[in-house]
Amino acid sequence: MKGWQQYWRQFSLFALLALVLTGCGKDELSALKPSGPVAAMQFDLMKLSSAIMIGVFIVVMAIFTYVLIRYRKRPGQQGIPKQVEGNHALEILWTVIPFLLLIIMAIPTVTTGFALHKEYPKEEAVQVKVTAHQFWWEFEYPDLGVATAQDLVLPVGKKVQFVLSASDVKHAFWIPALGGKIDTNPGQENKMWLQADKAGIYYGKCAELCGASHALMDFKVEVKEQADFDTWVANMKGVQAKEPVTATSPLAAEGQQIFDKSCLGCHAVAGKGGKMGPNLTNFADRERIAGIKAHTPENIAEWLKDPQKIKPGNKMPNLNLDDNQVKALVEYMETLSVSEKK
């Protein structure tokens, strides 16, 4: 087998593999399956621009193929074919057509841009303040008196007005199924609105290279029916208005002592504590640890023993806890719930 044939077979195999892999992924993490009006408008623009580009490519290739065949050199042909430079009709045609295509693309792009740039007051939209950190997300609902982290909870079918910034370096807020990304910059506020038309679980990501664990800076979006959302807000407010609940079991009580001494300065629980790290008021209700790992006692323990191993570059120090201290902390943290089911 010749060398070029071997390389061609390998290229064909990888091209086929790439085509198959394009069908992999999660529906709730895809911009190609919009679940809200913002994502739908942006998807319509993608379809329009793609249709125009594909149409232009097909027409150009058809003309190119026709010219190759129609004006190919034939046996016995003398001289060169008739030249058509200076054909005013063709020059006008291939100038006007691109201009018209740009107009077709520009009008919906500009109108969509104005629609997405609109700001909604608290009477028309839920207000959420988003602060990006290395490498986690902080969510505050100023009009509802609620603060949380990593899990963004939204009501279905209602506009949500986001005010976004960053505490350290530039990040980018992106929920693919609900709408396009926007930068979060230190010392500057950007604004956008989104809406989810279907209740369920979606996922968001950081879309700006922000450090060693940029690829691990994920968050969950839980869209609830309005009644369930109101219940969640009431539960969060009820817990945050009280003193942290005293652990009942001896092991959890030991974990609470360790937490109050070593963790409460950075992590808030029930309205008490610092804001350097994620709010842990409803930690036990979350499905993920550090935004990326399944919520299991083993993964919590792994995180507590060595945070840098899971998310290199994050700002949580290694507290050098022994196995008994880790076990006690895990027991206590699993009591931090606002869910009525727990």
XYZ file of C-alpha atoms in Angstrom:
342
model
C 0.000 0.000 0.000
C 1.355 3.390 -0.952
C 2.042 5.925 1.780
C -0.566 8.459 0.602
C -3.242 5.749 0.563
C -2.504 4.863 4.194
C -2.703 8.515 5.272
C -5.917 8.977 3.295
C -7.538 6.028 5.074
C -6.496 7.397 8.461
C -7.851 10.834 7.577
C -11.150 9.328 6.416
C -11.439 7.315 9.637
C -10.839 10.368 11.851
C -13.219 12.493 9.766
C -15.958 9.870 10.192
C -15.204 9.649 13.927
C -15.439 13.442 14.273
C -18.790 13.426 12.469
C -20.146 10.739 14.805
C -18.883 12.550 17.919
C -20.745 15.726 16.962
C -23.914 13.918 18.021
C -22.606 13.359 21.556
C -23.422 15.596 24.493
C -26.252 16.648 26.760
C -29.413 18.321 25.502
C -29.463 20.661 28.493
C -25.919 21.824 27.638
C -26.464 22.589 23.954
C -27.092 25.898 22.212
C -28.648 23.934 19.328
C -31.684 22.953 21.422
C -32.950 26.264 22.814
C -35.173 26.188 25.900
C -36.033 29.871 26.149
C -36.780 32.961 24.015
C -33.227 34.340 24.163
C -31.690 31.060 23.036
C -34.404 30.730 20.351
C -33.659 34.190 18.917
C -29.943 33.477 18.829
C -30.535 30.064 17.280
C -32.672 31.672 14.553
C -29.762 33.974 13.708
C -27.419 30.989 13.515
C -29.807 29.183 11.185
C -30.219 32.268 8.965
C -26.483 32.918 8.638
C -25.762 29.203 8.083
C -28.458 28.972 5.387
C -27.029 31.989 3.564
C -23.458 30.685 3.756
C -24.452 27.206 2.579
C -26.561 28.699 -0.221
C -23.695 30.891 -1.406
C -21.307 27.930 -1.289
C -23.661 25.740 -3.337
C -24.249 28.443 -5.976
C -20.544 29.257 -6.290
C -19.585 25.588 -6.586
C -22.326 25.018 -9.176
C -21.080 27.936 -11.279
C -17.491 26.807 -10.804
C -18.331 23.255 -11.946
C -20.318 24.557 -14.933
C -17.445 26.787 -16.051
C -14.908 23.972 -15.690
C -16.974 21.696 -17.914
C -18.427 24.229 -20.330
C -15.173 26.070 -21.063
C -12.650 23.265 -20.737
C -10.037 22.957 -23.413
C -11.154 20.633 -26.206
C -9.100 18.678 -28.768
C -8.125 20.886 -31.684
C -9.054 24.104 -29.920
C -6.934 27.093 -30.919
C -6.364 30.227 -28.892
C -8.221 31.102 -25.719
C -11.970 31.389 -24.998
C -13.742 34.717 -25.363
C -12.851 36.987 -22.430
C -15.646 38.664 -20.448
C -13.746 41.215 -18.363
C -15.540 44.521 -18.256
C -18.988 42.906 -18.368
C -20.962 45.566 -16.493
C -24.016 43.371 -15.992
C -21.983 40.652 -14.215
C -20.040 43.185 -12.142
C -23.258 44.821 -10.941
C -24.811 41.412 -10.255
C -22.006 40.086 -8.057
C -21.868 43.397 -6.200
C -25.599 43.722 -5.561
C -26.203 40.124 -4.476
C -23.701 40.188 -1.539
C -25.069 43.602 -0.525
C -28.607 42.205 -0.417
C -27.445 39.167 1.572
C -25.781 41.442 4.120
C -29.000 43.448 4.449
C -30.968 40.227 4.989
C -28.565 39.255 7.777
C -28.225 42.746 9.276
C -31.896 43.528 9.893
C -32.717 40.561 12.196
C -29.280 40.796 13.827
C -29.774 44.447 14.804
C -33.381 43.996 15.948
C -32.410 40.926 18.008
C -29.504 42.835 19.532
C -31.822 45.596 20.732
C -34.285 43.047 22.121
C -31.577 41.226 24.072
C -30.040 44.447 25.364
C -33.266 45.553 27.038
C -33.230 45.819 30.823
C -36.212 44.724 32.913
C -37.097 46.237 36.314
C -37.977 44.136 39.350
C -41.698 44.486 38.562
C -41.168 42.546 35.325
C -38.270 40.210 36.097
C -36.545 38.350 38.903
C -33.331 40.209 39.744
C -30.191 38.103 40.197
C -26.712 39.388 40.938
C -23.995 37.052 39.648
C -20.407 37.244 40.898
C -17.775 35.019 39.328
C -14.849 33.772 41.407
C -11.933 31.449 40.772
C -13.514 28.919 40.295
C -17.128 29.126 41.486
C -20.279 31.187 41.067
C -22.123 33.320 43.600
C -25.833 34.079 43.113
C -27.732 36.731 45.065
C -31.417 37.632 44.811
C -31.405 41.174 46.290
C -35.179 41.689 46.145
C -35.871 38.284 47.693
C -33.229 38.397 50.411
C -31.648 35.111 49.309
C -28.033 34.190 48.523
C -26.592 30.901 47.305
C -23.757 29.487 45.224
C -23.128 26.989 42.436
C -26.842 26.099 42.040
C -28.822 28.835 40.272
C -32.567 28.441 40.883
C -35.028 30.161 38.516
C -38.809 30.229 38.023
C -40.152 28.799 34.768
C -41.643 31.126 32.162
C -40.466 34.330 33.831
C -37.802 36.804 32.749
C -34.666 36.955 34.876
C -32.529 40.100 34.844
C -28.883 39.373 35.585
C -26.314 41.882 36.825
C -22.895 40.304 36.406
C -19.397 41.061 37.669
C -16.255 39.249 38.843
C -14.245 39.385 42.059
C -10.818 38.560 40.660
C -10.197 37.996 36.930
C -12.361 38.048 33.832
C -14.837 35.182 33.514
C -17.825 34.617 31.194
C -21.334 33.517 32.204
C -22.948 31.023 29.812
C -26.022 28.784 29.987
C -26.031 27.316 26.438
C -29.645 26.068 26.443
C -31.006 29.410 27.695
C -28.863 32.019 25.966
C -25.503 33.297 24.862
C -22.539 34.191 26.995
C -21.524 37.509 28.516
C -18.290 38.592 30.200
C -18.049 39.144 33.947
C -15.368 41.758 34.617
C -13.804 42.952 37.892
C -15.063 46.414 38.837
C -17.621 46.523 36.019
C -21.226 45.375 35.746
C -22.686 43.804 32.624
C -26.375 43.059 32.247
C -28.420 40.478 30.370
C -31.770 38.751 30.657
C -32.791 35.145 30.155
C -35.947 33.088 30.420
C -36.503 29.343 30.722
C -39.687 28.021 29.115
C -39.379 24.507 30.510
C -38.840 23.352 34.067
C -35.865 21.076 34.543
C -32.122 20.954 35.029
C -29.688 22.889 32.837
C -25.975 23.477 33.136
C -23.805 26.552 32.820
C -20.114 27.068 32.236
C -17.432 29.702 32.305
C -16.636 30.620 28.691
C -13.502 32.712 29.323
C -10.066 31.268 30.109
C -9.727 32.325 33.751
C -7.007 30.155 35.251
C -5.863 26.620 35.927
C -9.352 25.240 36.632
C -11.290 27.198 34.029
C -12.615 23.980 32.480
C -13.977 22.918 35.896
C -15.912 26.138 36.581
C -19.399 24.708 36.016
C -22.701 25.400 37.721
C -26.183 23.894 37.781
C -29.373 25.721 36.808
C -32.587 24.373 38.303
C -35.757 25.787 36.764
C -38.785 25.285 38.986
C -42.507 25.871 38.660
C -43.475 29.182 40.246
C -44.989 27.554 43.346
C -41.888 25.412 43.886
C -39.650 28.436 43.359
C -41.624 30.416 45.949
C -41.265 27.504 48.383
C -37.511 27.388 47.804
C -37.214 31.138 48.424
C -39.299 30.851 51.613
C -37.157 27.957 52.872
C -33.928 29.812 52.121
C -35.164 32.983 53.820
C -36.427 31.006 56.792
C -33.058 29.316 57.304
C -30.990 32.444 56.680
C -33.045 34.408 59.188
C -32.199 31.989 62.003
C -29.102 30.937 63.827
C -27.367 27.918 62.262
C -29.066 24.747 63.445
C -27.129 22.902 66.125
C -26.093 19.456 64.985
C -27.906 16.608 66.749
C -25.551 13.629 66.477
C -22.234 13.671 68.407
C -20.218 13.252 65.190
C -22.079 16.089 63.444
C -21.646 18.264 66.544
C -17.912 17.663 66.398
C -17.975 18.564 62.700
C -19.860 21.773 63.483
C -17.166 22.795 65.958
C -14.493 22.225 63.335
C -16.556 24.109 60.748
C -17.173 27.098 63.043
C -13.469 27.303 63.856
C -11.912 26.656 60.436
C -14.544 27.268 57.746
C -17.080 29.860 58.888
C -14.696 32.749 58.219
C -14.924 32.033 54.467
C -18.229 30.184 54.024
C -21.632 31.525 55.066
C -24.264 29.249 56.590
C -27.759 30.524 57.415
C -26.697 34.144 57.016
C -23.629 33.811 59.268
C -20.043 33.658 58.052
C -17.859 35.071 55.311
C -18.210 35.461 51.557
C -14.746 34.460 50.364
C -16.032 30.977 49.544
C -19.360 29.573 48.325
C -22.447 29.982 50.501
C -23.159 26.568 52.050
C -26.634 27.174 53.515
C -28.208 24.519 51.280
C -25.073 22.464 50.649
C -26.751 19.114 51.363
C -29.404 19.815 48.697
C -26.869 20.170 45.891
C -26.179 17.430 43.372
C -22.525 18.286 42.808
C -19.415 18.882 44.858
C -17.238 21.809 43.715
C -19.622 22.135 40.779
C -18.239 19.069 38.997
C -18.257 15.891 41.143
C -21.263 13.846 42.243
C -22.580 14.665 45.709
C -21.360 11.683 47.729
C -19.670 11.452 51.151
C -16.568 10.073 49.447
C -16.281 13.048 47.100
C -16.899 15.532 49.927
C -14.114 13.878 51.914
C -11.793 13.942 48.898
C -12.437 17.675 48.468
C -11.847 18.451 52.156
C -8.571 16.499 52.212
C -7.043 18.183 49.161
C -9.047 20.912 47.333
C -6.153 21.683 44.994
C -6.158 18.135 43.646
C -9.723 18.539 42.380
C -9.585 22.202 41.335
C -5.977 23.372 40.920
C -5.529 27.063 41.621
C -8.684 27.540 43.693
C -8.439 29.719 46.796
C -9.433 27.128 49.398
C -6.356 26.088 51.427
C -5.543 22.572 52.514
C -6.476 22.504 56.230
C -4.494 19.298 56.794
C -7.458 17.560 58.394
C -7.086 14.020 59.654
C -9.539 11.273 58.701
C -11.645 11.649 61.848
C -11.991 15.405 61.349
C -12.965 14.914 57.723
C -15.564 12.320 58.678
C -17.046 14.677 61.273
C -17.139 17.587 58.827
C -18.856 15.458 56.186
C -21.460 14.387 58.753
C -22.163 18.023 59.689
C -22.213 19.367 56.125
C -24.782 16.768 55.142
C -27.184 18.418 57.622
C -27.046 21.779 55.785
C -30.349 21.547 53.964
C -33.378 23.767 53.331
C -35.349 21.052 51.591
C -38.453 19.782 53.334
C -37.598 16.304 52.088
C -34.488 16.107 54.232
